Amino acid sequence: MVIRSIARAKINLVLNVLGKRPDGYHEVETVMQSVALHDRLEFSPGTGGIKLSVAGGDIPPGKENLVYRAAELVRTQTGIRQGVNVLIKKAIPVAAGLGGGSADAAATLVALNKMWQTGYSLSELMRLGEQLGADVPFCLLGGTALAGGKGEQLEPLPSCPGLGLVLVKPPIGVSTAEVYRAFRPELVEKKPDCRAMVKNLKEGNIAGIVENLANALEPVTMKMHPQIAVIKKKLLAAGALGALMSGSGPTVFGLARDPEAARAIAARYDKTYEQVLVTGTCNRGTQIE
Ligand code: ATP
């Protein structure tokens, strides 16, 4: 039996950093949105523990991989000793602010729950996922959600209008931990307002959504990598309604009214220096095929 799963990326439509917690993590408030761009994972029963193979992306194939850690977590939680072979077909850019590792971890939890018939409910899987990364519970839930805490406390929101997205990733990887370390409240120029974003999402008001795009981490990563400001300008010049860095970056997304408008923006965008992907918002996260 082969189980195939789809692991969708995410963007942050708004992200606010509220302060540092006693455990060293930062308290965030963010509106997360699933996007259609996804990795594909294939799981088949194996005999020799957890074995990974990776196609199409530069990620570790061993114990450091979040897929390995997710599978190991299910095995230790349940005492299951069965092995599994996993093929990860990577399409989400790595270390990009698009939550690719978290999405793969979420897809692993869902697939192994089915393969090993462990019977976890979605909320139980979300609690397990928290141990792997703050974005994993969101990837399991999918759609549109307001997140608090480290990002793991979720409140589902009504679906975002189906928007087109142009994702632009410069040829650099960013360490999320390093960006949070360099965060200073005084760097933030446009104060992220999650409440206003939620209101506009509920109303399906695209102009309001665009107006409220804001990310407190953007100026931090931008200081390290000034080309992020250039990408934003280029996306707007190519016709994007708005543009914002996702998560800790460096990927910048440009919003468009629909996927066709996103394709037109991407066609106008000079791709000499950056990877450009066309996708759209999606109301599902992780999914078994
Ligand atoms: P986040 O915003 O959740 O920090 P990100 O999009 O910035 O995520 P990822 O693509 O998840 O970054 O990768 C972060 C790091 O995790 C990379 O250094 C990568 O080597 C490691 N990693 C481990 N497993 C995976 C995986 N399955 N897919 C992608 N990265 C992985």
Tab-separated table of C-alpha atoms and ligand atoms in Angstrom:
chain	number	residue	atom	x	y	z
A	1	MET	CA	0.000	0.000	0.000
A	2	VAL	CA	1.453	3.366	-1.060
A	3	ILE	CA	0.045	6.502	0.563
A	4	ARG	CA	0.515	9.745	-1.330
A	5	SER	CA	0.148	13.071	0.394
A	6	ILE	CA	0.213	16.700	-0.610
A	7	ALA	CA	2.077	19.153	1.611
A	8	ARG	CA	1.064	22.720	0.855
A	9	ALA	CA	3.199	25.775	1.544
A	10	LYS	CA	2.002	28.765	3.547
A	11	ILE	CA	2.385	32.511	3.489
A	12	ASN	CA	1.816	35.041	6.274
A	13	LEU	CA	-0.591	37.783	5.217
A	14	VAL	CA	0.262	39.689	8.371
A	15	LEU	CA	2.816	38.880	11.060
A	16	ASN	CA	3.374	40.715	14.306
A	17	VAL	CA	6.083	39.980	16.874
A	18	LEU	CA	4.751	40.734	20.351
A	19	GLY	CA	7.762	40.029	22.546
A	20	LYS	CA	10.072	37.403	23.899
A	21	ARG	CA	8.770	34.577	26.062
A	22	PRO	CA	10.558	33.140	29.085
A	23	ASP	CA	11.388	30.035	26.994
A	24	GLY	CA	13.332	32.209	24.532
A	25	TYR	CA	10.755	31.959	21.719
A	26	HIS	CA	9.053	35.075	20.429
A	27	GLU	CA	5.341	35.522	20.872
A	28	VAL	CA	3.779	36.137	17.472
A	29	GLU	CA	0.386	37.027	16.107
A	30	THR	CA	-0.065	36.155	12.462
A	31	VAL	CA	-2.629	35.337	9.806
A	32	MET	CA	-1.471	32.275	7.921
A	33	GLN	CA	-2.719	31.223	4.529
A	34	SER	CA	-2.253	27.927	2.678
A	35	VAL	CA	-1.090	28.183	-0.908
A	36	ALA	CA	-1.552	25.742	-3.776
A	37	LEU	CA	2.213	25.216	-4.248
A	38	HIS	CA	3.051	21.861	-2.650
A	39	ASP	CA	5.527	19.061	-2.129
A	40	ARG	CA	4.398	15.497	-2.816
A	41	LEU	CA	5.280	12.682	-0.447
A	42	GLU	CA	4.946	8.939	-1.010
A	43	PHE	CA	4.945	6.495	1.886
A	44	SER	CA	5.374	2.743	1.549
A	45	PRO	CA	5.915	0.104	4.221
A	46	GLY	CA	9.587	-0.709	4.768
A	47	THR	CA	11.609	-3.180	6.761
A	48	GLY	CA	14.599	-1.168	7.919
A	49	GLY	CA	13.421	1.735	10.051
A	50	ILE	CA	12.750	5.127	8.475
A	51	LYS	CA	14.325	5.620	5.041
A	52	LEU	CA	14.049	8.853	3.108
A	53	SER	CA	14.817	9.738	-0.467
A	54	VAL	CA	14.557	13.241	-1.807
A	55	ALA	CA	13.855	14.413	-5.352
A	56	GLY	CA	14.153	18.006	-6.472
A	57	GLY	CA	15.396	19.833	-3.392
A	58	ASP	CA	18.478	20.393	-1.314
A	59	ILE	CA	17.363	19.004	2.047
A	60	PRO	CA	19.019	16.467	4.326
A	61	PRO	CA	17.875	12.876	3.644
A	62	GLY	CA	18.662	11.733	7.202
A	63	LYS	CA	17.679	12.274	10.810
A	64	GLU	CA	17.687	16.088	10.575
A	65	ASN	CA	14.847	15.990	8.057
A	66	LEU	CA	11.518	16.987	9.593
A	67	VAL	CA	9.892	14.043	7.835
A	68	TYR	CA	12.249	11.672	9.645
A	69	ARG	CA	11.579	13.444	12.941
A	70	ALA	CA	7.810	13.269	12.385
A	71	ALA	CA	7.961	9.529	11.637
A	72	GLU	CA	10.215	8.932	14.646
A	73	LEU	CA	7.796	10.881	16.843
A	74	VAL	CA	4.844	8.706	15.795
A	75	ARG	CA	6.917	5.566	16.429
A	76	THR	CA	7.994	6.635	19.917
A	77	GLN	CA	4.486	7.822	20.830
A	78	THR	CA	2.827	4.600	19.741
A	79	GLY	CA	5.559	2.000	20.194
A	80	ILE	CA	5.090	0.971	16.562
A	81	ARG	CA	8.211	-0.725	15.192
A	82	GLN	CA	7.241	-0.904	11.525
A	83	GLY	CA	9.540	0.706	8.997
A	84	VAL	CA	8.609	3.178	6.300
A	85	ASN	CA	10.157	4.370	3.049
A	86	VAL	CA	9.377	7.964	2.159
A	87	LEU	CA	9.964	9.698	-1.152
A	88	ILE	CA	9.858	13.490	-0.833
A	89	LYS	CA	9.287	15.282	-4.131
A	90	LYS	CA	10.291	18.815	-3.226
A	91	ALA	CA	8.716	21.752	-5.042
A	92	ILE	CA	8.496	24.309	-2.217
A	93	PRO	CA	11.702	26.390	-2.078
A	94	VAL	CA	13.778	25.491	1.008
A	95	ALA	CA	14.568	27.905	3.875
A	96	ALA	CA	12.344	30.381	2.100
A	97	GLY	CA	9.687	31.479	4.614
A	98	LEU	CA	7.120	29.204	2.950
A	99	GLY	CA	6.986	26.576	5.694
A	100	GLY	CA	8.073	23.711	3.444
A	101	GLY	CA	9.627	21.622	6.204
A	102	SER	CA	6.577	22.088	8.426
A	103	ALA	CA	4.268	21.110	5.559
A	104	ASP	CA	6.262	17.908	4.961
A	105	ALA	CA	6.162	17.082	8.682
A	106	ALA	CA	2.380	17.599	8.717
A	107	ALA	CA	1.964	15.395	5.637
A	108	THR	CA	4.018	12.690	7.354
A	109	LEU	CA	1.864	12.714	10.488
A	110	VAL	CA	-1.318	12.403	8.434
A	111	ALA	CA	0.044	9.666	6.157
A	112	LEU	CA	1.484	7.531	8.967
A	113	ASN	CA	-1.679	7.936	11.025
A	114	LYS	CA	-3.399	6.228	8.102
A	115	MET	CA	-0.695	3.681	7.246
A	116	TRP	CA	-0.153	2.535	10.824
A	117	GLN	CA	-3.833	3.001	11.785
A	118	THR	CA	-2.897	4.960	14.880
A	119	GLY	CA	-6.295	6.641	15.033
A	120	TYR	CA	-5.192	10.136	16.094
A	121	SER	CA	-7.793	12.878	15.647
A	122	LEU	CA	-6.831	16.100	13.857
A	123	SER	CA	-6.416	17.954	17.164
A	124	GLU	CA	-4.231	15.129	18.535
A	125	LEU	CA	-2.079	15.291	15.399
A	126	MET	CA	-1.854	19.072	15.804
A	127	ARG	CA	-0.619	18.646	19.376
A	128	LEU	CA	1.988	16.129	18.213
A	129	GLY	CA	2.973	18.473	15.382
A	130	GLU	CA	3.716	21.281	17.839
A	131	GLN	CA	6.708	19.279	19.041
A	132	LEU	CA	8.165	19.371	15.537
A	133	GLY	CA	7.688	23.049	14.763
A	134	ALA	CA	5.376	25.957	15.483
A	135	ASP	CA	3.981	25.993	11.917
A	136	VAL	CA	3.162	22.262	11.778
A	137	PRO	CA	-0.296	22.558	13.430
A	138	PHE	CA	-1.288	25.183	10.859
A	139	CYS	CA	-0.116	22.984	7.984
A	140	LEU	CA	-2.371	20.232	9.353
A	141	LEU	CA	-5.347	22.563	9.689
A	142	GLY	CA	-4.813	24.466	6.423
A	143	GLY	CA	-6.853	27.244	4.864
A	144	THR	CA	-6.771	30.607	6.606
A	145	ALA	CA	-6.130	30.972	10.339
A	146	LEU	CA	-5.130	33.460	12.984
A	147	ALA	CA	-2.168	32.112	14.944
A	148	GLY	CA	-0.851	33.131	18.345
A	149	GLY	CA	1.744	31.891	20.831
A	150	LYS	CA	4.740	30.603	18.857
A	151	GLY	CA	2.306	30.215	15.956
A	152	GLU	CA	0.710	27.020	17.239
A	153	GLN	CA	-2.450	28.484	18.846
A	154	LEU	CA	-4.889	28.584	15.969
A	155	GLU	CA	-8.239	30.116	15.269
A	156	PRO	CA	-9.657	29.079	11.892
A	157	LEU	CA	-10.897	31.957	9.743
A	158	PRO	CA	-13.314	31.982	6.814
A	159	SER	CA	-11.591	31.177	3.517
A	160	CYS	CA	-9.659	33.970	1.930
A	161	PRO	CA	-10.971	34.988	-1.516
A	162	GLY	CA	-9.184	32.901	-4.191
A	163	LEU	CA	-6.242	35.157	-4.981
A	164	GLY	CA	-3.376	34.698	-7.414
A	165	LEU	CA	0.149	34.710	-6.019
A	166	VAL	CA	3.551	35.330	-7.538
A	167	LEU	CA	6.292	33.971	-5.276
A	168	VAL	CA	9.737	35.456	-5.789
A	169	LYS	CA	12.701	33.853	-4.047
A	170	PRO	CA	16.179	35.354	-4.272
A	171	PRO	CA	19.038	32.829	-4.328
A	172	ILE	CA	19.650	32.992	-0.575
A	173	GLY	CA	18.443	30.919	2.368
A	174	VAL	CA	17.440	32.613	5.595
A	175	SER	CA	17.696	31.180	9.095
A	176	THR	CA	14.455	31.831	10.956
A	177	ALA	CA	16.312	31.758	14.309
A	178	GLU	CA	18.810	34.371	13.134
A	179	VAL	CA	16.052	36.714	11.946
A	180	TYR	CA	14.229	36.496	15.294
A	181	ARG	CA	17.523	37.127	17.108
A	182	ALA	CA	18.049	40.314	15.101
A	183	PHE	CA	14.462	41.536	15.610
A	184	ARG	CA	14.091	44.951	17.304
A	185	PRO	CA	10.630	46.567	17.727
A	186	GLU	CA	12.020	49.935	16.630
A	187	LEU	CA	12.814	48.505	13.166
A	188	VAL	CA	9.091	48.075	12.435
A	189	GLU	CA	7.710	50.933	10.359
A	190	LYS	CA	4.279	49.640	9.373
A	191	LYS	CA	2.623	48.169	12.434
A	192	PRO	CA	1.002	44.817	11.574
A	193	ASP	CA	-2.687	44.844	12.486
A	194	CYS	CA	-4.052	41.284	12.623
A	195	ARG	CA	-7.482	42.459	13.721
A	196	ALA	CA	-7.878	44.646	10.628
A	197	MET	CA	-6.669	41.791	8.393
A	198	VAL	CA	-9.192	39.389	9.949
A	199	LYS	CA	-12.002	41.910	9.432
A	200	ASN	CA	-11.095	42.371	5.766
A	201	LEU	CA	-10.780	38.614	5.234
A	202	LYS	CA	-14.218	38.100	6.750
A	203	GLU	CA	-15.615	40.755	4.396
A	204	GLY	CA	-13.713	39.350	1.408
A	205	ASN	CA	-12.404	42.870	0.876
A	206	ILE	CA	-9.354	42.472	-1.374
A	207	ALA	CA	-8.386	46.165	-1.217
A	208	GLY	CA	-8.512	45.966	2.598
A	209	ILE	CA	-6.410	42.786	2.597
A	210	VAL	CA	-3.811	44.483	0.401
A	211	GLU	CA	-3.787	47.604	2.560
A	212	ASN	CA	-3.105	45.560	5.691
A	213	LEU	CA	-0.264	43.383	4.382
A	214	ALA	CA	2.488	43.838	6.991
A	215	ASN	CA	5.307	41.739	8.433
A	216	ALA	CA	7.347	42.835	11.482
A	217	LEU	CA	10.212	40.574	10.363
A	218	GLU	CA	10.457	42.150	6.911
A	219	PRO	CA	12.696	45.089	7.897
A	220	VAL	CA	14.989	42.691	9.795
A	221	THR	CA	15.581	40.347	6.847
A	222	MET	CA	15.615	43.319	4.454
A	223	LYS	CA	18.516	44.834	6.398
A	224	MET	CA	20.473	41.593	5.879
A	225	HIS	CA	19.356	41.244	2.254
A	226	PRO	CA	18.474	44.593	0.639
A	227	GLN	CA	17.364	42.846	-2.577
A	228	ILE	CA	14.061	42.071	-0.809
A	229	ALA	CA	13.093	45.746	-1.148
A	230	VAL	CA	14.004	45.609	-4.848
A	231	ILE	CA	11.851	42.506	-5.373
A	232	LYS	CA	8.862	44.222	-3.730
A	233	LYS	CA	9.256	47.231	-6.044
A	234	LYS	CA	9.612	44.986	-9.084
A	235	LEU	CA	6.471	43.010	-8.189
A	236	LEU	CA	4.437	46.193	-7.759
A	237	ALA	CA	5.820	47.601	-11.024
A	238	ALA	CA	4.809	44.343	-12.759
A	239	GLY	CA	1.218	44.866	-11.574
A	240	ALA	CA	0.917	43.129	-8.189
A	241	LEU	CA	-1.848	44.594	-5.998
A	242	GLY	CA	0.484	44.358	-3.010
A	243	ALA	CA	3.735	42.616	-2.065
A	244	LEU	CA	5.120	41.307	1.221
A	245	MET	CA	7.887	39.088	2.523
A	246	SER	CA	6.523	35.796	3.908
A	247	GLY	CA	7.520	34.582	7.396
A	248	SER	CA	11.192	35.237	8.074
A	249	GLY	CA	11.809	35.394	4.332
A	250	PRO	CA	13.427	35.761	1.949
A	251	THR	CA	10.487	34.853	-0.362
A	252	VAL	CA	8.286	37.792	-1.301
A	253	PHE	CA	4.748	37.202	-2.539
A	254	GLY	CA	2.863	39.473	-4.897
A	255	LEU	CA	-0.922	39.383	-4.678
A	256	ALA	CA	-3.101	39.328	-7.777
A	257	ARG	CA	-6.852	39.261	-8.267
A	258	ASP	CA	-6.723	35.697	-9.685
A	259	PRO	CA	-4.218	33.121	-10.972
A	260	GLU	CA	-4.419	34.506	-14.512
A	261	ALA	CA	-3.431	37.991	-13.328
A	262	ALA	CA	-0.591	36.352	-11.352
A	263	ARG	CA	0.656	34.659	-14.546
A	264	ALA	CA	0.647	38.027	-16.334
A	265	ILE	CA	2.667	39.618	-13.501
A	266	ALA	CA	5.160	36.742	-13.558
A	267	ALA	CA	5.523	37.087	-17.333
A	268	ARG	CA	6.428	40.763	-16.920
A	269	TYR	CA	8.834	40.098	-14.023
A	270	ASP	CA	12.556	39.951	-14.909
A	271	LYS	CA	13.622	36.460	-13.773
A	272	THR	CA	17.376	36.867	-14.255
A	273	TYR	CA	18.188	36.941	-10.551
A	274	GLU	CA	15.331	35.220	-8.778
A	275	GLN	CA	13.165	32.119	-8.832
A	276	VAL	CA	9.598	33.085	-9.773
A	277	LEU	CA	6.633	30.776	-9.134
A	278	VAL	CA	2.968	31.338	-9.928
A	279	THR	CA	0.405	29.878	-7.567
A	280	GLY	CA	-2.667	30.920	-5.618
A	281	THR	CA	-4.289	30.830	-2.222
A	282	CYS	CA	-5.872	27.502	-1.283
A	283	ASN	CA	-8.363	26.530	1.391
A	284	ARG	CA	-6.672	23.189	2.172
A	285	GLY	CA	-3.349	22.419	3.850
A	286	THR	CA	-2.114	18.854	4.117
A	287	GLN	CA	-4.094	16.269	2.208
A	288	ILE	CA	-3.962	12.567	1.425
A	289	GLU	CA	-4.378	12.004	-2.324
B	1	ATP	P1	9.720	28.162	8.475
B	1	ATP	O1	9.112	29.432	7.981
B	1	ATP	O2	8.721	27.162	9.034
B	1	ATP	O3	10.962	28.306	9.315
B	1	ATP	P2	11.058	27.903	5.977
B	1	ATP	O4	10.161	27.876	4.776
B	1	ATP	O5	11.742	29.182	6.254
B	1	ATP	O6	10.211	27.398	7.197
B	1	ATP	P3	12.038	25.284	5.459
B	1	ATP	O7	11.961	25.122	3.974
B	1	ATP	O8	11.018	24.606	6.271
B	1	ATP	O9	12.136	26.824	5.841
B	1	ATP	O10	13.525	24.811	5.886
B	1	ATP	C1	14.130	25.210	7.055
B	1	ATP	C2	15.294	24.270	7.361
B	1	ATP	O11	14.771	22.988	7.695
B	1	ATP	C3	16.260	24.080	6.214
B	1	ATP	O12	17.532	24.412	6.680
B	1	ATP	C4	16.173	22.613	5.859
B	1	ATP	O13	17.432	22.043	5.601
B	1	ATP	C5	15.542	21.953	7.081
B	1	ATP	N1	14.627	20.872	6.717
B	1	ATP	C6	14.520	19.703	7.348
B	1	ATP	N2	13.594	18.932	6.768
B	1	ATP	C7	13.085	19.607	5.751
B	1	ATP	C8	12.096	19.323	4.758
B	1	ATP	N3	11.442	18.171	4.712
B	1	ATP	N4	11.830	20.289	3.847
B	1	ATP	C9	12.474	21.472	3.904
B	1	ATP	N5	13.428	21.773	4.806
B	1	ATP	C10	13.739	20.856	5.713
